[in-house]
Short mmCIF file of C-alpha atoms in Angstrom, two decimals:
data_model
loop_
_atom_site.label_atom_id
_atom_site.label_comp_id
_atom_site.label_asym_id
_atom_site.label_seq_id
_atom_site.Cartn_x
_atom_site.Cartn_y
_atom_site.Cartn_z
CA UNK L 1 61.48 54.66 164.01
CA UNK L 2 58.54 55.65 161.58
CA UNK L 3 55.99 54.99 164.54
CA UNK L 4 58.10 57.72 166.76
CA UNK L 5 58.34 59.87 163.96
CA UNK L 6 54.07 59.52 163.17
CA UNK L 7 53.40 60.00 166.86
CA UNK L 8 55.80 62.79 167.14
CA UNK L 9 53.85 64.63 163.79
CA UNK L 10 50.73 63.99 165.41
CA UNK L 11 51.44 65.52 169.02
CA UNK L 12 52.48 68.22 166.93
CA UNK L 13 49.81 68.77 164.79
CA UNK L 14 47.44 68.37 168.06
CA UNK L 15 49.64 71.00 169.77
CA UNK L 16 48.62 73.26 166.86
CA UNK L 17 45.56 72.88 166.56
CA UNK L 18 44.68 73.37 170.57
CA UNK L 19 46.98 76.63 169.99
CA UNK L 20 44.59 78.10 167.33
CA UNK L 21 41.57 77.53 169.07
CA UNK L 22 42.83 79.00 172.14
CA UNK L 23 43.73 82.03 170.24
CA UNK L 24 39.87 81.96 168.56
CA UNK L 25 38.66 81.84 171.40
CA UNK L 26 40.48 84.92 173.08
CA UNK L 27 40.17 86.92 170.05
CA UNK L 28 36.24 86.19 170.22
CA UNK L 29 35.98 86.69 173.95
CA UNK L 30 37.83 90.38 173.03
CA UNK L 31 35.01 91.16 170.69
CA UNK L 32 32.47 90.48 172.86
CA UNK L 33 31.65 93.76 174.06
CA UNK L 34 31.89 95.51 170.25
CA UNK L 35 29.47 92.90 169.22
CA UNK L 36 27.04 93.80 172.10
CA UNK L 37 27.31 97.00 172.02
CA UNK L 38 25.75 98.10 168.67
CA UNK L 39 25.43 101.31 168.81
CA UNK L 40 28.67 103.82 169.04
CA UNK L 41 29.03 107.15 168.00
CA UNK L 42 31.46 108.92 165.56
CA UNK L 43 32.58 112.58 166.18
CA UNK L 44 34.85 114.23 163.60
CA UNK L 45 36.35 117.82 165.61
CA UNK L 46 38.92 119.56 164.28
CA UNK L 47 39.77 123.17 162.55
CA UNK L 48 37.70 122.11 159.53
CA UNK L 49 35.03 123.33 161.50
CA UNK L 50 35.70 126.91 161.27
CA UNK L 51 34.68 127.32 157.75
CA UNK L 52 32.42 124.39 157.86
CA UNK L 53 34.34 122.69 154.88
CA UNK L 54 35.09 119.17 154.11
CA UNK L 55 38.04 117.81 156.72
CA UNK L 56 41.35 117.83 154.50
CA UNK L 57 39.89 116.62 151.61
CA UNK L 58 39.16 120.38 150.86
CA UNK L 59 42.82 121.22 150.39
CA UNK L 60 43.92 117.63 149.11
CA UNK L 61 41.48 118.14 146.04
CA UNK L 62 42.54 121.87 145.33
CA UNK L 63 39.04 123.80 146.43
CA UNK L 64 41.12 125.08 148.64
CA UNK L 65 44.81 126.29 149.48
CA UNK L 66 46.71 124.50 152.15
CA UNK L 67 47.13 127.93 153.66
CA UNK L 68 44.09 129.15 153.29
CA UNK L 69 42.80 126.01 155.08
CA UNK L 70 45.31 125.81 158.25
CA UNK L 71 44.03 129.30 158.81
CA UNK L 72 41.47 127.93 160.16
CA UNK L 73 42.69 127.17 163.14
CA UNK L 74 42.69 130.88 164.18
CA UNK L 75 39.11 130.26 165.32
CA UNK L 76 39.05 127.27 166.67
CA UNK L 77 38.34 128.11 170.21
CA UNK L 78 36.67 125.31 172.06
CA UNK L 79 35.16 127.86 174.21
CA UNK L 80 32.15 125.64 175.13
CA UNK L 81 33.73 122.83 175.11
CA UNK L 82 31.62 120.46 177.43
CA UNK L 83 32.99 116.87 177.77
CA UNK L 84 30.88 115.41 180.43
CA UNK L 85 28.06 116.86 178.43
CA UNK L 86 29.15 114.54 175.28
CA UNK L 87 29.65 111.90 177.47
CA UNK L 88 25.90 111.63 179.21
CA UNK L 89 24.36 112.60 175.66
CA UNK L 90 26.18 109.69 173.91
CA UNK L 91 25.29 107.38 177.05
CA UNK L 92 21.40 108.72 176.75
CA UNK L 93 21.57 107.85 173.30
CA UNK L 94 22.09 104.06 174.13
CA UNK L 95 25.48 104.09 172.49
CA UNK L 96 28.32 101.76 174.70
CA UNK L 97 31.28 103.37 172.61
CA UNK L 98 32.15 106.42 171.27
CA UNK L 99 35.25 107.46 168.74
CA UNK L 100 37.27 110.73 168.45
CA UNK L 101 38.91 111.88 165.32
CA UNK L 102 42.46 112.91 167.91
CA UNK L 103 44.17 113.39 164.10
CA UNK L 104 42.67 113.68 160.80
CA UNK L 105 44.39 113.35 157.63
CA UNK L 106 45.49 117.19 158.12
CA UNK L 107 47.50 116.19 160.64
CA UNK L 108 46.08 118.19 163.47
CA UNK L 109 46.65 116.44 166.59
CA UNK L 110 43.77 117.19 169.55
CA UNK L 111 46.06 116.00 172.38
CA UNK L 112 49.01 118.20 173.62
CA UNK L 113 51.39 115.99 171.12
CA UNK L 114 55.35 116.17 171.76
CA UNK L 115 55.96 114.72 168.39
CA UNK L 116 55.66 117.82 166.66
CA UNK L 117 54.19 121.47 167.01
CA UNK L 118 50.93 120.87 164.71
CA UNK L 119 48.48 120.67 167.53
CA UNK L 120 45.20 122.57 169.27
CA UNK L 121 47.66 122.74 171.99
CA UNK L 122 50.16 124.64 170.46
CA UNK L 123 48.18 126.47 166.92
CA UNK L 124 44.67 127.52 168.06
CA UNK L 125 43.14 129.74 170.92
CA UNK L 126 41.50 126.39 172.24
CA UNK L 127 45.33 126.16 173.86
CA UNK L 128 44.18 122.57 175.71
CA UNK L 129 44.39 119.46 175.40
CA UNK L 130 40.55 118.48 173.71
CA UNK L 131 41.15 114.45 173.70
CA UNK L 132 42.03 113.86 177.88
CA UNK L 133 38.79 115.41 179.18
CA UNK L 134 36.62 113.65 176.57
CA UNK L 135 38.79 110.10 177.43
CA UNK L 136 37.78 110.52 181.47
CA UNK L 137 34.22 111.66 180.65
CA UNK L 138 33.56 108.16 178.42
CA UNK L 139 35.47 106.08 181.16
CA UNK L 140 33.04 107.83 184.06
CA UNK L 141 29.74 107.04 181.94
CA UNK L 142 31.06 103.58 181.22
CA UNK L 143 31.50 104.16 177.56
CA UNK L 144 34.29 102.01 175.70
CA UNK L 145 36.51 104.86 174.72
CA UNK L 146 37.40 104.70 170.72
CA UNK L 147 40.42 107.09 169.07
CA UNK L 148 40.32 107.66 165.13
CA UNK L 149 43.82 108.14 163.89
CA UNK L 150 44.62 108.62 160.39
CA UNK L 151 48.12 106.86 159.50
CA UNK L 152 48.98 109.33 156.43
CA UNK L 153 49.34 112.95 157.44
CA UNK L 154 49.36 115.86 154.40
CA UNK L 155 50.87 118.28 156.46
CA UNK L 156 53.93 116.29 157.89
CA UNK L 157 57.53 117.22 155.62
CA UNK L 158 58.56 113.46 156.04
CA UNK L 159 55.15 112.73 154.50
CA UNK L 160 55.46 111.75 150.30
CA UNK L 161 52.20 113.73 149.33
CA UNK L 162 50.46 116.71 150.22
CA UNK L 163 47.72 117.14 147.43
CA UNK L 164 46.44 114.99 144.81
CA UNK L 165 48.71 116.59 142.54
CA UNK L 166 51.73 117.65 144.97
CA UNK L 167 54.70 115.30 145.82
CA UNK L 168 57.20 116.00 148.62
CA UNK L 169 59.23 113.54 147.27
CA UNK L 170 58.93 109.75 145.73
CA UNK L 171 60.51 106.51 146.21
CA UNK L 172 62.37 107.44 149.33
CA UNK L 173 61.81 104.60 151.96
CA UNK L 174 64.50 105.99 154.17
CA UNK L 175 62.49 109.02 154.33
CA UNK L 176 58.96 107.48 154.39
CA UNK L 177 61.05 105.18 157.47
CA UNK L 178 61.24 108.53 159.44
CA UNK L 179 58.02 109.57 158.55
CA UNK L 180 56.46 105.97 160.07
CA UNK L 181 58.77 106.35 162.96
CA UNK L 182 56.85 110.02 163.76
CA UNK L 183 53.17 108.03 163.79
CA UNK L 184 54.55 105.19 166.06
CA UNK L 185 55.75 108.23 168.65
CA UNK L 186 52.33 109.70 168.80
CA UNK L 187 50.28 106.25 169.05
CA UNK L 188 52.65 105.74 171.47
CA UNK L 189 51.13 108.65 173.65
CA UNK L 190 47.91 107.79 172.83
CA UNK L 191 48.14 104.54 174.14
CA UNK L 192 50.04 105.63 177.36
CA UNK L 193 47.71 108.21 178.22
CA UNK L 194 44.55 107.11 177.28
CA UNK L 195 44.36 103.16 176.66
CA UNK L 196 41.83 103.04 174.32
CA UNK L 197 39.95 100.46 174.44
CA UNK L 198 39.29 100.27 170.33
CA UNK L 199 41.84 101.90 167.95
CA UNK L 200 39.47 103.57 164.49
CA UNK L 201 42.50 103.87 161.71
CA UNK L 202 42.20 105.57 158.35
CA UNK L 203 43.81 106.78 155.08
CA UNK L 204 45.77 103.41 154.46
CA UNK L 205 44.74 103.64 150.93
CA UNK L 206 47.95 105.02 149.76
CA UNK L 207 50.32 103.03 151.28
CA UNK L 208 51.27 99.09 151.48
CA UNK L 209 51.03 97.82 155.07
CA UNK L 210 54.16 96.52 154.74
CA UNK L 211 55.14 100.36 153.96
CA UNK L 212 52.99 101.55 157.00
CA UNK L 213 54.77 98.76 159.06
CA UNK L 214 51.25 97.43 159.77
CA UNK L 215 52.54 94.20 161.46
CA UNK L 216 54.78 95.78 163.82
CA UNK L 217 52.45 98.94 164.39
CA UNK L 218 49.28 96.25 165.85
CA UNK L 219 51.93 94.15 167.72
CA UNK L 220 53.18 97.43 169.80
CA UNK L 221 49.60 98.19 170.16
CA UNK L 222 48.75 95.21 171.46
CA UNK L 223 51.52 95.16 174.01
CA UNK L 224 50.51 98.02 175.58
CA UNK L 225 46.30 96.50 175.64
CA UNK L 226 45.91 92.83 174.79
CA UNK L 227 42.18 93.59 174.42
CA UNK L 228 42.52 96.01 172.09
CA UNK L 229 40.18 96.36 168.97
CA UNK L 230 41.96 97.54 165.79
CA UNK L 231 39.13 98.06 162.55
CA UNK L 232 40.08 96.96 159.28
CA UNK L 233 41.96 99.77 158.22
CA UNK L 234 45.62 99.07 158.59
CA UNK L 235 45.60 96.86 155.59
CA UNK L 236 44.01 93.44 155.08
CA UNK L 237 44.92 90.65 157.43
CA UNK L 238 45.37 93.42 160.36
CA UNK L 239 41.93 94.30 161.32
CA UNK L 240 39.58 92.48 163.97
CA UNK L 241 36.39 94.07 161.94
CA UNK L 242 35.28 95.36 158.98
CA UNK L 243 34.02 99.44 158.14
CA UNK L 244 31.74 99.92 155.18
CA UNK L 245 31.15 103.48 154.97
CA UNK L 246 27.89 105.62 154.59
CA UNK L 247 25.86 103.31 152.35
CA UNK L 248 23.69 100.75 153.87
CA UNK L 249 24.74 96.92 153.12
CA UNK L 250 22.38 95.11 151.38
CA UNK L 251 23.87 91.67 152.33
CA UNK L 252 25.71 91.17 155.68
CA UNK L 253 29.63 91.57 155.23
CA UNK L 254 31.23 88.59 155.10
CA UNK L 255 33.49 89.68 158.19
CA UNK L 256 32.27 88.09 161.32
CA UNK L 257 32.48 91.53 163.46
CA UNK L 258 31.28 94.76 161.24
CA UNK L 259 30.41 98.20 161.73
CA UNK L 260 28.52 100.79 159.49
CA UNK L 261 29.94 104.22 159.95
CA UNK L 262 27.33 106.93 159.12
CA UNK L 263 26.78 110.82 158.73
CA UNK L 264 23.82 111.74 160.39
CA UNK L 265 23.77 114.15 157.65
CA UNK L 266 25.81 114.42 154.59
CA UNK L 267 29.14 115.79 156.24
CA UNK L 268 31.39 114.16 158.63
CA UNK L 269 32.42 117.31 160.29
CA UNK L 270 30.29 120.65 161.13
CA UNK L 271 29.15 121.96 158.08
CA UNK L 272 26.77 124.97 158.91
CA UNK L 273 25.20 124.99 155.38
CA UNK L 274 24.56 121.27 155.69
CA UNK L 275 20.53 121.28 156.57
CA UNK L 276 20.28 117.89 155.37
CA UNK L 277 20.15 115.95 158.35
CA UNK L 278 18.61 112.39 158.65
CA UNK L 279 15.68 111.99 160.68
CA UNK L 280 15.40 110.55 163.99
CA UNK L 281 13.24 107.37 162.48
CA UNK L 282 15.58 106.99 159.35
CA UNK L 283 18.51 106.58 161.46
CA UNK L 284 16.78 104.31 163.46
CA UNK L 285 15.92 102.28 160.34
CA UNK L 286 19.34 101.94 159.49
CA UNK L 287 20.06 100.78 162.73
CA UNK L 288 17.58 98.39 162.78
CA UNK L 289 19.12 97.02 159.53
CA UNK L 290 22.75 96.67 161.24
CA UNK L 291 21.04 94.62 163.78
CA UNK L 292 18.88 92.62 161.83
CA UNK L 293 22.64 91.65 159.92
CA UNK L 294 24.48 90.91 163.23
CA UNK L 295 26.45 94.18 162.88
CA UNK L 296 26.79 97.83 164.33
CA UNK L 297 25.97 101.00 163.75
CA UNK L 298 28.98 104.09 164.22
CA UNK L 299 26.96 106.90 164.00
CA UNK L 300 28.27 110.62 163.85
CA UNK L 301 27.79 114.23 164.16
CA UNK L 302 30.42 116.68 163.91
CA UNK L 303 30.93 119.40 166.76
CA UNK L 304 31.18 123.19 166.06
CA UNK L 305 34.13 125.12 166.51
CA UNK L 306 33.31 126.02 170.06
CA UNK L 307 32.77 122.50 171.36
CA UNK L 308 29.07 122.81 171.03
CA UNK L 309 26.75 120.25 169.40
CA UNK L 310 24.71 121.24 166.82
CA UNK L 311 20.78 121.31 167.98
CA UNK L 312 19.78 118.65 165.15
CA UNK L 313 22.62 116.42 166.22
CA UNK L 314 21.48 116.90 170.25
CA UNK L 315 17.60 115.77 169.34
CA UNK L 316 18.61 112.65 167.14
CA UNK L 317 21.11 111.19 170.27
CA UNK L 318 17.84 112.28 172.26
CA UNK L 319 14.96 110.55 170.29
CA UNK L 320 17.63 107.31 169.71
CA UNK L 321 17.71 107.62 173.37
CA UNK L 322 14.21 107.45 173.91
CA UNK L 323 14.09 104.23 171.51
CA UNK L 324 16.71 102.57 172.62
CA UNK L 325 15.77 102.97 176.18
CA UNK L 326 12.33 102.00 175.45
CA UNK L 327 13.50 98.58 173.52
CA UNK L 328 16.82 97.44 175.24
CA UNK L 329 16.03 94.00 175.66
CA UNK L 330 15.52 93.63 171.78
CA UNK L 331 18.98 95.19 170.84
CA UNK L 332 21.93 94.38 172.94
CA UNK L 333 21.33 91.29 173.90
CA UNK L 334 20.52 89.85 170.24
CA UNK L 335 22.39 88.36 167.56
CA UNK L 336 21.49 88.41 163.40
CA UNK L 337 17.92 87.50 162.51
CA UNK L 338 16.32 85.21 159.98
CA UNK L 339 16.44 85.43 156.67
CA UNK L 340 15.05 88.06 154.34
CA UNK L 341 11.55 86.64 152.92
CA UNK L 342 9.88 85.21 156.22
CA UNK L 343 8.32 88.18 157.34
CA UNK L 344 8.13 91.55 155.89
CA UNK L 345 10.54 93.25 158.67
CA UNK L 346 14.03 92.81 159.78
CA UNK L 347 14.51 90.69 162.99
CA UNK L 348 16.72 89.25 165.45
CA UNK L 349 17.20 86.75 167.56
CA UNK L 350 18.24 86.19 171.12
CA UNK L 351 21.76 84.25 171.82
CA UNK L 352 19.49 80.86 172.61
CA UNK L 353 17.48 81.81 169.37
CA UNK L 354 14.30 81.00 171.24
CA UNK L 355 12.99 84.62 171.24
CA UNK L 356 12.36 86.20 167.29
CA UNK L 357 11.95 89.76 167.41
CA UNK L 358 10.61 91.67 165.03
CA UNK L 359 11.27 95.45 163.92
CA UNK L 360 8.20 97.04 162.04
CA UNK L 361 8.55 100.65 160.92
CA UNK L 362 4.77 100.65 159.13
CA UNK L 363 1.20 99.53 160.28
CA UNK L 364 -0.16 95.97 159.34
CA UNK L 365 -2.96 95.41 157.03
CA UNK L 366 -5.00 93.43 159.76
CA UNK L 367 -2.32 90.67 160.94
CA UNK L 368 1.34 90.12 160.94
CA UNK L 369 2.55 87.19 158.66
CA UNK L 370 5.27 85.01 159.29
CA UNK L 371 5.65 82.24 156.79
CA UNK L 372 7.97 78.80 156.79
CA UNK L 373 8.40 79.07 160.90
CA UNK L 374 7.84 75.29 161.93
CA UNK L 375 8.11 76.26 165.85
CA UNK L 376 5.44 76.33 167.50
CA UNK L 377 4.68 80.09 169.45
CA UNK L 378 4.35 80.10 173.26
CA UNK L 379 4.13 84.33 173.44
CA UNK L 380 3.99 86.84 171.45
CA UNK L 381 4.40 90.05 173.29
CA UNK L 382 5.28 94.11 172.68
CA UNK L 383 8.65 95.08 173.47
CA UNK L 384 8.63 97.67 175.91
CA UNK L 385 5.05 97.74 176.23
CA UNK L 386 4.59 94.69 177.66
CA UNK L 387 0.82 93.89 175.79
CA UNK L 388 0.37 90.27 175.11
CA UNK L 389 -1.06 89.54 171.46
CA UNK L 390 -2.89 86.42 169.88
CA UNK L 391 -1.17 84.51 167.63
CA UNK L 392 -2.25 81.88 165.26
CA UNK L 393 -2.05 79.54 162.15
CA UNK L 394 -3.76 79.10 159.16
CA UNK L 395 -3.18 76.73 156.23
CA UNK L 396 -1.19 73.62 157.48
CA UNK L 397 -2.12 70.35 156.09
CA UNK L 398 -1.01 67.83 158.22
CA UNK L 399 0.33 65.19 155.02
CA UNK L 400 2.48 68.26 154.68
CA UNK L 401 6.17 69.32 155.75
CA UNK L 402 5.74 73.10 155.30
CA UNK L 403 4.18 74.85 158.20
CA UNK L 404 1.26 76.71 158.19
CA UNK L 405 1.03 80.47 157.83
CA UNK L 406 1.48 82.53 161.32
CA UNK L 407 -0.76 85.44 162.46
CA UNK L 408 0.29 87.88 164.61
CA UNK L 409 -2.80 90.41 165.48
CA UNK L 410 -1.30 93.86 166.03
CA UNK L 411 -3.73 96.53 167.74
CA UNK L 412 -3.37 100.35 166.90
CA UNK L 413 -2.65 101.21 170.14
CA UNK L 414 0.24 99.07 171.07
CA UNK L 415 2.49 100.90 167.66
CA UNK L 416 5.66 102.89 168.73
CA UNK L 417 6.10 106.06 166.59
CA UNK L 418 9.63 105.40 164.90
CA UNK L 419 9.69 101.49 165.29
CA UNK L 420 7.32 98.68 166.88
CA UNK L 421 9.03 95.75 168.24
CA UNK L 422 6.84 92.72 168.17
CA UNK L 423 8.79 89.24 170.40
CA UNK L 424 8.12 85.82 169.89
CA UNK L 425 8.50 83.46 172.21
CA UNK L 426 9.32 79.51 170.33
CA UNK L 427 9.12 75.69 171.92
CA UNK L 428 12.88 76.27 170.87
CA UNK L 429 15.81 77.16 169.26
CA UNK L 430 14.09 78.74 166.05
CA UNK L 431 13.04 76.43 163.31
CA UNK L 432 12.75 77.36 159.62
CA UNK L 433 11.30 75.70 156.11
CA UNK L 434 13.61 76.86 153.81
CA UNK L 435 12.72 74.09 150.75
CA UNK L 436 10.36 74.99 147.58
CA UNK L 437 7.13 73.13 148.84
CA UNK L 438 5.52 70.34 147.87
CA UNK L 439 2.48 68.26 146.35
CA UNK L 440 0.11 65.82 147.56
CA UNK L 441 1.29 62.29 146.89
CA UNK L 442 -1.33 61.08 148.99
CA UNK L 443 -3.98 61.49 151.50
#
């Protein structure tokens, strides 16, 4: 009896365990594509842009009233509103996905919603439907279309809050029930029409997900896309990757899967007044740095009232283009890089970890140093260039374990002007001394 009952646990706990890593194993084979992409592109539209003020925040933190700021919506026109234009800039850029705010946390909805009257559709001289034409321009390009939804809504009367210091109402969950019911019956459209292929949530901060019915929300999503990528913004637990926001990570996230989402300047949306955009090359640092930490970079620009991109926004998808383009064998295909403190650059590596590339954004003093590599270097080449360069090393004793010093000889010519990518080729999967030297014991 106590052998059946030992080789009944075990079948069961074998059962269990081929179960989880069959459902590892789908859930990484679903986040293949975000992890190869690594470059999307963020795009915050809505009446905000008008006045060029910040997107609901204004009115949430009293610079503004709530009337005052729905005004707004008078002139939004989308008069050149140019989809397939969006689409081939974002696909020149090099980016493989692209994400639409369809409702901000003013509850403006960009599709022709039936779940209430608070759309483009049915509030501003735009009169059209902004998120369908943008949804078949990404799918045509072969861009993996992304919708931003925010999951609290200031405007809506089943809503608890609609400024830091206004209440509708508090502890009702009957009410807050109908309220949740209201955002399940627009992601419902969403997901009918369009099928997104990655789901960008925000504003969970002020709800539980239990309260925002998080569970049952990303199980109806799912049904309708089994491949669908949720970010981490539903609550913990509910997300397939992580968001940090604006700042750079110094250290990689601990979440497997991460994107950084960025302003190319300081505002989200169109801000006319907001001169302070980000250079081509800084961006391009930043990116570099996402890469070189095995995660992605969501970059964004926000359109004008009209539909029209805003010149400085149009050059940086341009020059990223023109970099990307230039150096595509050294960014899609690549996974994290090597530590910090072996060379003076951030790298990567290729999925066989053979190939080290390296990402310099400065000139050399005479050579290239790479320090504690025990492989041996077949190649070292310029990315996108093609130029072969000499590499050596200098300084290994052989009663020693640590390796020798490498140097990489970099011409003048050969330097891109944003970022030079320098690849090494190893005699294998890369190799690295990462102990605190030692002394001669003998010789």
């Amino acid at each position: 009896m106590k052998k059946n009952t030992l080789f009944i646990l075990l079948t069961f706990l074998i059962c269990i365990t081929k179960f989880s890593a069959s459902h590892a194993q789908e859930a990484d084979s679903k986040m293949d594509w975000f992890q190869q992409a690594k470059l999307g592109i963020f795009i915050h539209w809505g009446i905000y842009s008008v006045n060029g003020i910040d997107e609901s925040w204004s009115f949430f933190n009293d610079y503004i009233s709530y009337e005052d700021y729905m005004k707004q919506a008078e002139g939004f026109t989308a008069s050149n509103y140019d989809p397939e234009k969006w689409a081939k800039l974002i696909k020149e850029s090099g980016a493989k996905y692209a994400v639409l705010t369809a409702k901000h946390h003013d509850g403006m909805a960009l599709w022709d919603t039936q779940a209430s009257d608070l759309s483009v559709v049915q509030k501003t001289p735009a009169k059209k439907d902004l998120v369908t034409p943008f949804m078949d321009a990404l799918e045509k390009e072969g861009i993996k279309k992304g919708i931003y939804f925010s999951v609290l809504d200031w405007s809506h009367p089943d809503y608890d809050r609609q400024t830091r210091s206004t209440y509708r109402y508090k502890n009702d969950p009957e009410r807050f029930r109908k309220f949740t019911d209201f955002n399940f019956e627009q992601l419902e459209e969403l997901s009918t029409q369009f099928n997104p292929d990655l789901y960008w949530f925000d504003g969970d901060w002020e709800h539980k997900p239990e309260e925002w019915r998080s569970a049952e929300l990303k199980k109806k999503l799912l049904s309708h896309n089994p491949n669908l990528i949720i970010n981490s913004r539903l609550g913990p637990g509910f997300g397939d990757y992580a968001t940090p926001e604006q700042g750079v990570p110094v250290a990689r996230p601990q979440s497997e899967f991460w994107e950084l989402c960025m302003t190319m300047n300081n505002s989200w949306g169109y801000q006319g007044n907001d001169h302070a955009y980000k250079s081509p090359s800084e961006l391009l640092r930043i990116f570099v740095d996402c890469l070189h930490m095995g995660g992605n970079l969501l970059m964004d620009f926000g359109p004008k009232p009209d539909g029209s991109i805003p010149e400085e926004a149009e050059h940086i998808l341009k020059e990223f283009g023109r970099w990307t383009s230039k150096h595509e064998s050294a960014i899609y295909n690549t996974q994290a890089g090597i530590p910090d403190g072996h060379v003076y650059a951030p790298t990567t590596l290729s999925p066989d970890k053979t190939i080290l590339y390296i990402y310099l954004d400065y000139k050399v003093n005479e050579s290239l140093a790479i320090k504690g590599l025990k492989n041996k270097i077949q190649r070292v080449w310029v990315v996108g260039n093609g130029t072969k360069l000499q590499a050596r090393e200098v300084g290994k004793m052989y009663w020693s374990a640590v390796p020798g010093m490498k140097y990489i000889d970099i011409p003048d010519n050969v330097y891109d002007k944003d970022i030079t990518v320098i690849a090494v080729l190893l005699d294998g999967p890369v190799d690295l001394y990462r102990e605190h030297g030692q002394v001669i014991e003998s010789n």
